Each structure stands twice: as C-alpha cells, then as structure tokens.
C-alpha cells in the first residue's frame, strides 16, 4: 500500500526572526505533525515566545515561510490571515483573562465576535468548554477569585471556544505548583486525545517535556538557531551536543 503524504500541521522553512535589525533566530526549519504534542525549548531570552508569536501571525518574519495546514500565514492577505488565525486557539501566560469580566464572559468573547450563535447557544457552548477543562460551575466567578491553575484552565476554555484542533500554549506551567502543573499536563494530553488536537507548547519545564512531549526543538541564543530536534527522552540520554545534554539533564541550570 502506498502511503499518502499528509500535510504537516505546521511547516517552517528558512525562517529568520528578530526585532528591527536584531536577529534572534535564523534559518529555522521544522515541521509539526498532526496529533503531536510539540515543545519549543531553550534558555531564557533565546526567542521561544517570539517564535510562537510568529507562528500565530502576530509578528512578521524577516525572512522565510510559515504554513499552517498548507496555507501561508506570512504571504496571506489580511482577510486570509484573520481566517487562518481563527482556526487555532492560543493560551497565554497567566491565562490573560479580562479581570472585569466573569469567567463565562471571557470564554464567550470569541463566540460573540466570530459567530452568529444566539445568547442561549453561546451560554450552552461556554458551559461545555468550561466542563471540558474541569471548571464546571465556575462561569460566574471573576478571574481574581480563581487560583493560578484555574485561570490557566479558563484561558484554555476560551481558546477552545471556536473548536480549534490546533492549540498553542505559552509557558502553561509558569507559576504553578508541581501538582497543578502535572494536572495541566494531563489536561493537555486529554484534549489531544479527545478532540484530536495538535499541540505546540513553549516551555522550559523539563518535567512536562519528558512526561507528555512527543518531539521538541531546542533553540540556542548564542548559535541563533535550532541545536536539537527529536524525542526529548532520546536527546536527554544520547545527544552528541554537550549543551543539549546539560540542559535536558538540568546541569545547564547550574551554569
């Protein structure tokens, strides 16, 4: 049987990113496959979150191409770019909830903005998304009344509002205790399995990476590029790059 070519969920070629004339990363090349939990790793200040902002179309690259499900988000016109951006969900550090709105009102915002659903249909959808992330019954709470982990789950419910199957997480475990962090990891895996999502995570949390990551790329600030790519457990145990070994075995954190 001849195997069919499956278009990658994300395809990055010849990508150079930075600010103004300052180059952070150059000539990046990688793919994210359908159904993967894919981590972007590296030391502080190497450009992980900046790369994420390029992948979701917030920043324009200096050079190179980014395709989401075969469609260029770099060369797209404004209408096409917005259409592509509505096809995925993003969660930001801390949840990025609007403090003056209830949890339910936060989750409802994308539905009110981008759909023609009635108020009753929006309310029903919001309840389903909150239940999906373990926040059933918390729709009437204000963000200030939630724990850090609950705020992140509420942000995830909002990211899921439009039923995307491509999800981006920016440092999802930042500021969480180990138990809450492990719970969020389990939720990410559960969502991948239940809705068939592809997940891209920016993180330096090694416990999460080794627990749920299928593949990683590791960025290096000094070399301005990708210095490792593959299964994180294999790289931790047998990489031929000393910097990768130090980082993935925590030795790099004591430098």
PDB file of C-alpha atoms in Angstrom, residues 71 77-88:
ATOM      1  CA  UNK A  71      -1.599  27.808   4.000  1.00  0.00           C
ATOM      2  CA  UNK A  77      -3.687  38.963   2.702  1.00  0.00           C
ATOM      3  CA  UNK A  78      -5.391  40.466   5.749  1.00  0.00           C
ATOM      4  CA  UNK A  79      -8.698  38.638   5.336  1.00  0.00           C
ATOM      5  CA  UNK A  80      -6.977  35.289   4.782  1.00  0.00           C
ATOM      6  CA  UNK A  81      -4.657  35.875   7.719  1.00  0.00           C
ATOM      7  CA  UNK A  82      -7.602  36.543  10.037  1.00  0.00           C
ATOM      8  CA  UNK A  83      -9.345  33.432   8.742  1.00  0.00           C
ATOM      9  CA  UNK A  84      -6.238  31.338   9.465  1.00  0.00           C
ATOM     10  CA  UNK A  85      -5.859  32.893  12.922  1.00  0.00           C
ATOM     11  CA  UNK A  86      -9.458  31.991  13.805  1.00  0.00           C
ATOM     12  CA  UNK A  87      -8.684  28.345  13.047  1.00  0.00           C
ATOM     13  CA  UNK A  88      -6.416  27.837  16.069  1.00  0.00           C
TER      14      UNK A  88
END
